[in-house]
PDB file of C-alpha atoms in Angstrom:
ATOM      1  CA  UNK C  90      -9.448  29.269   6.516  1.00 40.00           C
ATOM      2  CA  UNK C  91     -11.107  26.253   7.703  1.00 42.00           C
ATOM      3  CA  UNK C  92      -9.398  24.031   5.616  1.00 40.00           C
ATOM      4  CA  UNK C  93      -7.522  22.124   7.907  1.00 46.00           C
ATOM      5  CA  UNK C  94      -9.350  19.192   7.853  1.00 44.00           C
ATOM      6  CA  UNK C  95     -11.047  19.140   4.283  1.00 55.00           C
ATOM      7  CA  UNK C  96     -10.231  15.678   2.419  1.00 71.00           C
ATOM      8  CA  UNK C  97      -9.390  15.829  -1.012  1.00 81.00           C
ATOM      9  CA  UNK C  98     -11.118  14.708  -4.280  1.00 89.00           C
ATOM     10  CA  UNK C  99     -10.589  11.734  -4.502  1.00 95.00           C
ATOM     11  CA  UNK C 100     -10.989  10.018  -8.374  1.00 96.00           C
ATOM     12  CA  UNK C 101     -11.132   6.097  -8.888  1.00 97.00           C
ATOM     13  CA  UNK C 102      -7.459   4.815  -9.137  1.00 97.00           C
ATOM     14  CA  UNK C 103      -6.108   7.648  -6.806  1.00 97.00           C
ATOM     15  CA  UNK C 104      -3.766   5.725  -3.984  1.00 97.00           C
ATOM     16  CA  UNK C 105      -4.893   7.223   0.118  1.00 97.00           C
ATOM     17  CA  UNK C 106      -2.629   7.442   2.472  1.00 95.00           C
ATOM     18  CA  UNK C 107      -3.446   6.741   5.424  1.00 95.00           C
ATOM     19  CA  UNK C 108      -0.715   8.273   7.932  1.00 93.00           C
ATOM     20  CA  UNK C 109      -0.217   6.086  10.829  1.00 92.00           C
ATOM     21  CA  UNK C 110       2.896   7.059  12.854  1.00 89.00           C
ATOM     22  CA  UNK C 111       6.553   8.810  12.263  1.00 85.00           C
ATOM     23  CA  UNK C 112       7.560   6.255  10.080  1.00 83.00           C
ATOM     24  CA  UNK C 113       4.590   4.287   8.343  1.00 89.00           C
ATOM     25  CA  UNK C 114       1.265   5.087   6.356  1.00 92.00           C
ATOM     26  CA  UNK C 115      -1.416   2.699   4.962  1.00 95.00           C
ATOM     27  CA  UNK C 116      -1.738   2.833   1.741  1.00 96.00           C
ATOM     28  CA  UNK C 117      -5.218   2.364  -0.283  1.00 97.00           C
ATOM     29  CA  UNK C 118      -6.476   2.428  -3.584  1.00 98.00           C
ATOM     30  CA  UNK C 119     -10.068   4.938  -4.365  1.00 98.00           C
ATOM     31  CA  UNK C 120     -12.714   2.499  -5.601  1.00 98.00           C
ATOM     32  CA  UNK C 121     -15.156   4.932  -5.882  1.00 96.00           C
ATOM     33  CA  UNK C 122     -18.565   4.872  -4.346  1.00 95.00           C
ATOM     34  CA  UNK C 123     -21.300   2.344  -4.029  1.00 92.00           C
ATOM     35  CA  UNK C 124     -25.217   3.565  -2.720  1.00 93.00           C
ATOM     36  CA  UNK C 125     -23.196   6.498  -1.853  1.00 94.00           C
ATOM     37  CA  UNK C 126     -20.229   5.351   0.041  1.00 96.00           C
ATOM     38  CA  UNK C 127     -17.190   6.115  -0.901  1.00 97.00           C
ATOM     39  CA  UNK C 128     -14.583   2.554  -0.967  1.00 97.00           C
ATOM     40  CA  UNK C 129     -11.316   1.907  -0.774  1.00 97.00           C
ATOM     41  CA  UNK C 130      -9.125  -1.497  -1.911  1.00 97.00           C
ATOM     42  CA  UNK C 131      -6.190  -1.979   0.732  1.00 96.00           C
ATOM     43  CA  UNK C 132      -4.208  -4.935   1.621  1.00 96.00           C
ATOM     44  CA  UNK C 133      -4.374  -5.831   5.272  1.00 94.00           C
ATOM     45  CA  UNK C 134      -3.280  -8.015   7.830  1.00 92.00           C
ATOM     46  CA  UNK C 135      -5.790  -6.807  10.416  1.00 91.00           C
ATOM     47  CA  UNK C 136      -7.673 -10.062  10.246  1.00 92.00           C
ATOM     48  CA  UNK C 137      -4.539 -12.283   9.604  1.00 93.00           C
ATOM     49  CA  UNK C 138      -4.424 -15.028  12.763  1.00 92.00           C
ATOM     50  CA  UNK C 139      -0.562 -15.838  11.610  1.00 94.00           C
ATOM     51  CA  UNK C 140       1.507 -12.578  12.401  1.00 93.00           C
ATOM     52  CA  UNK C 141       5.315 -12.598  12.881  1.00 93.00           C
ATOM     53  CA  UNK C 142       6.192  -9.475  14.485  1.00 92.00           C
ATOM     54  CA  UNK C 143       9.671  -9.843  14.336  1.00 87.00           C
ATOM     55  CA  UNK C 144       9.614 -10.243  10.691  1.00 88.00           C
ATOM     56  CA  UNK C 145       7.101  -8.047  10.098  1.00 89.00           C
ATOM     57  CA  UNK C 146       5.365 -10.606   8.163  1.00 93.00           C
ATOM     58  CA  UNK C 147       1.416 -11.913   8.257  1.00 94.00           C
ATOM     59  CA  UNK C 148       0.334 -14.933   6.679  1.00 95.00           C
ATOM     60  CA  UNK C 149      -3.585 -14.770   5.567  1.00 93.00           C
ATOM     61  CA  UNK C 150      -3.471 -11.120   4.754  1.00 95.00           C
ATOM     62  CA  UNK C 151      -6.195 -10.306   2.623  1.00 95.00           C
ATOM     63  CA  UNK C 152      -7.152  -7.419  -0.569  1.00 96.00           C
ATOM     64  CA  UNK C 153     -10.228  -5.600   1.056  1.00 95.00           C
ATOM     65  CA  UNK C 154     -12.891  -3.437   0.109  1.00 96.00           C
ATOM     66  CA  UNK C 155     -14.222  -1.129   2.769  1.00 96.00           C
ATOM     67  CA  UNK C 156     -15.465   2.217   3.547  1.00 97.00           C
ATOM     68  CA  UNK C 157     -13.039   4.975   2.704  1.00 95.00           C
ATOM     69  CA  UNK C 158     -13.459   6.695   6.459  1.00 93.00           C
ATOM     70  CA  UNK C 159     -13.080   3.187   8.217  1.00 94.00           C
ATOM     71  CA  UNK C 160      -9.567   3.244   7.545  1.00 94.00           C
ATOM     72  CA  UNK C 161      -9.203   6.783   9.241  1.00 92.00           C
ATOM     73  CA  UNK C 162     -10.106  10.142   8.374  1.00 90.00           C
ATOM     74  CA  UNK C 163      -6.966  11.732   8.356  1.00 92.00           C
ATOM     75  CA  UNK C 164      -5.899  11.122   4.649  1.00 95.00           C
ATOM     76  CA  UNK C 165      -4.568  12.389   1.284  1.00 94.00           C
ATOM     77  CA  UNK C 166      -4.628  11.637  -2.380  1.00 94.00           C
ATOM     78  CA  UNK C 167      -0.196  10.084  -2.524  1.00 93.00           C
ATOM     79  CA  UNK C 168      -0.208   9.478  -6.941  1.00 95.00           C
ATOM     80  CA  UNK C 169       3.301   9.567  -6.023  1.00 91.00           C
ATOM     81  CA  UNK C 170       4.678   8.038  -8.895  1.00 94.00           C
ATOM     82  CA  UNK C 171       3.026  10.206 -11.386  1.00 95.00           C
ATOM     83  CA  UNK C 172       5.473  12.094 -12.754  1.00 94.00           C
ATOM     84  CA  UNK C 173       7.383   9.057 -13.244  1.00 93.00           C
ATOM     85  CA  UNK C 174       5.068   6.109 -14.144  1.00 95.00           C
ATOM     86  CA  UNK C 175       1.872   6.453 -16.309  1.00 96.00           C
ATOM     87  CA  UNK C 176      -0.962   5.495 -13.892  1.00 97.00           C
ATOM     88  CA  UNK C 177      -2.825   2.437 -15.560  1.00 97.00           C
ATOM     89  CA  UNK C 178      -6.779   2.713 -16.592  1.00 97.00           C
ATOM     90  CA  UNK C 179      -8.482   2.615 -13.738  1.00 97.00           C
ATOM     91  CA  UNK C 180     -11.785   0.890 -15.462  1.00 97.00           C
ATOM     92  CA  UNK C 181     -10.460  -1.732 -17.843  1.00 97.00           C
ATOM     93  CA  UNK C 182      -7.160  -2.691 -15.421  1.00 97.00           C
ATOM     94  CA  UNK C 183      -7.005  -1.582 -11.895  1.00 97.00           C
ATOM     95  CA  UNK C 184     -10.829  -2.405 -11.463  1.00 97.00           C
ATOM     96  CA  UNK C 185     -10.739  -6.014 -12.356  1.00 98.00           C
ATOM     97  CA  UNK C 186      -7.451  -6.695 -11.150  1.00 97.00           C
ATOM     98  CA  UNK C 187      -9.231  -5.488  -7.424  1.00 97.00           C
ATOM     99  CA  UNK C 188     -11.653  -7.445  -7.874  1.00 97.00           C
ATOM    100  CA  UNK C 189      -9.964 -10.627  -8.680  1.00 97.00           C
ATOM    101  CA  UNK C 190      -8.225 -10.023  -5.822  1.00 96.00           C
ATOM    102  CA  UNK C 191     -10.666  -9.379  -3.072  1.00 95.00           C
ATOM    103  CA  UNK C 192     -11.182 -12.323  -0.563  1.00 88.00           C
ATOM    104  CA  UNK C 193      -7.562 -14.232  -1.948  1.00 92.00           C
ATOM    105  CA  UNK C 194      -5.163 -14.829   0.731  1.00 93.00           C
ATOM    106  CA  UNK C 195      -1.949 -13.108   0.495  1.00 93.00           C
ATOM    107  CA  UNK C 196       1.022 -12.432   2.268  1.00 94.00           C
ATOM    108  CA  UNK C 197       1.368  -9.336   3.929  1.00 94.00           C
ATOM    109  CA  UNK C 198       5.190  -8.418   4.239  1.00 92.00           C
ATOM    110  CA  UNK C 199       6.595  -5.028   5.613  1.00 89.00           C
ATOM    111  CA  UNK C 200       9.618  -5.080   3.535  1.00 88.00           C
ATOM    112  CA  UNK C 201       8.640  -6.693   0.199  1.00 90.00           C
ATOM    113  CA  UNK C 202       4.854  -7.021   0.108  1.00 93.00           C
ATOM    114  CA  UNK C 203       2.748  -4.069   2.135  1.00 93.00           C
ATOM    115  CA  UNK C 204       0.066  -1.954   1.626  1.00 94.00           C
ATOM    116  CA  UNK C 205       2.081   0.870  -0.262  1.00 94.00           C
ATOM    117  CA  UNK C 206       3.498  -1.692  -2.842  1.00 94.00           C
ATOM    118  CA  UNK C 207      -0.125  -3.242  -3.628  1.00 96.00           C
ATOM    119  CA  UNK C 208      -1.192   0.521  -4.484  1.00 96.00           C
ATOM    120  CA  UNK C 209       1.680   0.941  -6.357  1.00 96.00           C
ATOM    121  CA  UNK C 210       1.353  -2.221  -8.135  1.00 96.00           C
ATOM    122  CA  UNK C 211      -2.545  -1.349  -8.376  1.00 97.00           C
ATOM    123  CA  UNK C 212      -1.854   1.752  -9.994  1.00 97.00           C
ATOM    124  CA  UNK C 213       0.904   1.686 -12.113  1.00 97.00           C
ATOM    125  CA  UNK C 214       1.777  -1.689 -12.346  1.00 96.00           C
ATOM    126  CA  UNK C 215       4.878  -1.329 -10.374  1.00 95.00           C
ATOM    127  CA  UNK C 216       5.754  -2.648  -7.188  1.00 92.00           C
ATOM    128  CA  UNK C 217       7.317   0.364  -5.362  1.00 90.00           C
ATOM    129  CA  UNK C 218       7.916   1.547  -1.414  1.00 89.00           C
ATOM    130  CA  UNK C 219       9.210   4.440  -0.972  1.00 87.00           C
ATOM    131  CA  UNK C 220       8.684   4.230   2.732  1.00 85.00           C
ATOM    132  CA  UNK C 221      10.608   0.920   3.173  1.00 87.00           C
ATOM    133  CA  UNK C 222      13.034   2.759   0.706  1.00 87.00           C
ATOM    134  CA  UNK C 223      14.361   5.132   3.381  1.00 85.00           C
ATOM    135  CA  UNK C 224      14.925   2.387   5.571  1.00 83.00           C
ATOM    136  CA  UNK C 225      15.979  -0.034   3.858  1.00 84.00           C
ATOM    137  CA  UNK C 226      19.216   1.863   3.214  1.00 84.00           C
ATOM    138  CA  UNK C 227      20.202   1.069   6.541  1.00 83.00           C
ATOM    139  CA  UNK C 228      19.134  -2.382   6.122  1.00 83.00           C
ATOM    140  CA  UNK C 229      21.184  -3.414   3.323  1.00 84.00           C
ATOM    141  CA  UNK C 230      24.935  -2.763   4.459  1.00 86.00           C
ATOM    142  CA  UNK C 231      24.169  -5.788   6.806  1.00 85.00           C
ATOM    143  CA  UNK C 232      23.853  -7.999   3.971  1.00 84.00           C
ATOM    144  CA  UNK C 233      24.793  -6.973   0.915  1.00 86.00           C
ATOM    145  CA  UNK C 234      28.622  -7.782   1.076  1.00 87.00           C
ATOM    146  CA  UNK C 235      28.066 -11.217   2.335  1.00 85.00           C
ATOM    147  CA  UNK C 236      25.714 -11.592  -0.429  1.00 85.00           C
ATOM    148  CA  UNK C 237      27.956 -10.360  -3.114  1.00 89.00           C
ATOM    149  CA  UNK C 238      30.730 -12.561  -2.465  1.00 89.00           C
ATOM    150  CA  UNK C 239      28.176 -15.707  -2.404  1.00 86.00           C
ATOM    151  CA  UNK C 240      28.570 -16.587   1.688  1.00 83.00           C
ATOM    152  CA  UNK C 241      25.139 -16.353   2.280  1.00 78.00           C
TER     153      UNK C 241
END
């Protein structure tokens, strides 16, 4: 009944996901709001001028804080790790550790370093993906036997 495109409450330290296609979502961290706007703290590579799009890789990727709507608004409160991972104080950890990180330069990877494992980090202080997780399973057999027997 005309819910369909409510957004959720949203509390400081909540990750936003941010769906983008079939396989990927951006992930974000709630900030909370400043003069009234609500923020969130994402890692992106938008702005990055050294992508690799074969690797999936983009050097100069930068922590931002922006609007909560610029990123889309089509999202929903993911605390996916809840019920296994304590989610960290939002005001005496998460907080400062955003805002030490705002402006640095970091590397934006798709498989070990993306916008779902910053949140993750962000939040619980672990560096989880469980989108890269379902396809990294096919990923793996490539590698992994080579790598075991030390011919790599």
């Amino acid at each position: 009944m005309g819910l369909k495109h409510s957004h959720p409450r949203l509390f400081p330290g909540d990750i936003v996901e941010y769906p983008r296609n079939k396989y990927f979502s951006h992930f974000a961290v709630y900030y909370g709001e400043k003069d009234g706007v609500p923020y969130v703290a994402h890692l992106t590579c938008r702005d990055s001028d050294s992508k690799l799009p074969l690797f999936g890789r983009a050097l100069r990727s930068e922590v931002k804080l922006e609007p909560l709507e610029l990123l889309g608004n089509k999202y929903k409160a993911s605390n996916m790790l809840d019920d296994s991972h304590q989610p960290r104080d939002f005001h005496t950890v998460v907080k400062p550790a955003i805002d030490d990180l705002i402006g640095r330069e970091v590397t934006f990877d798709i498989l070990f370093h993306n916008s779902e494992h910053q949140a993750t980090l962000l939040r619980y202080g672990v560096k989880r993906s469980e989108q890269i997780e379902r396809v990294y399973k096919h990923i793996m057999p490539a590698w992994k036997k080579l790598f075991e027997q030390k011919k790599l």
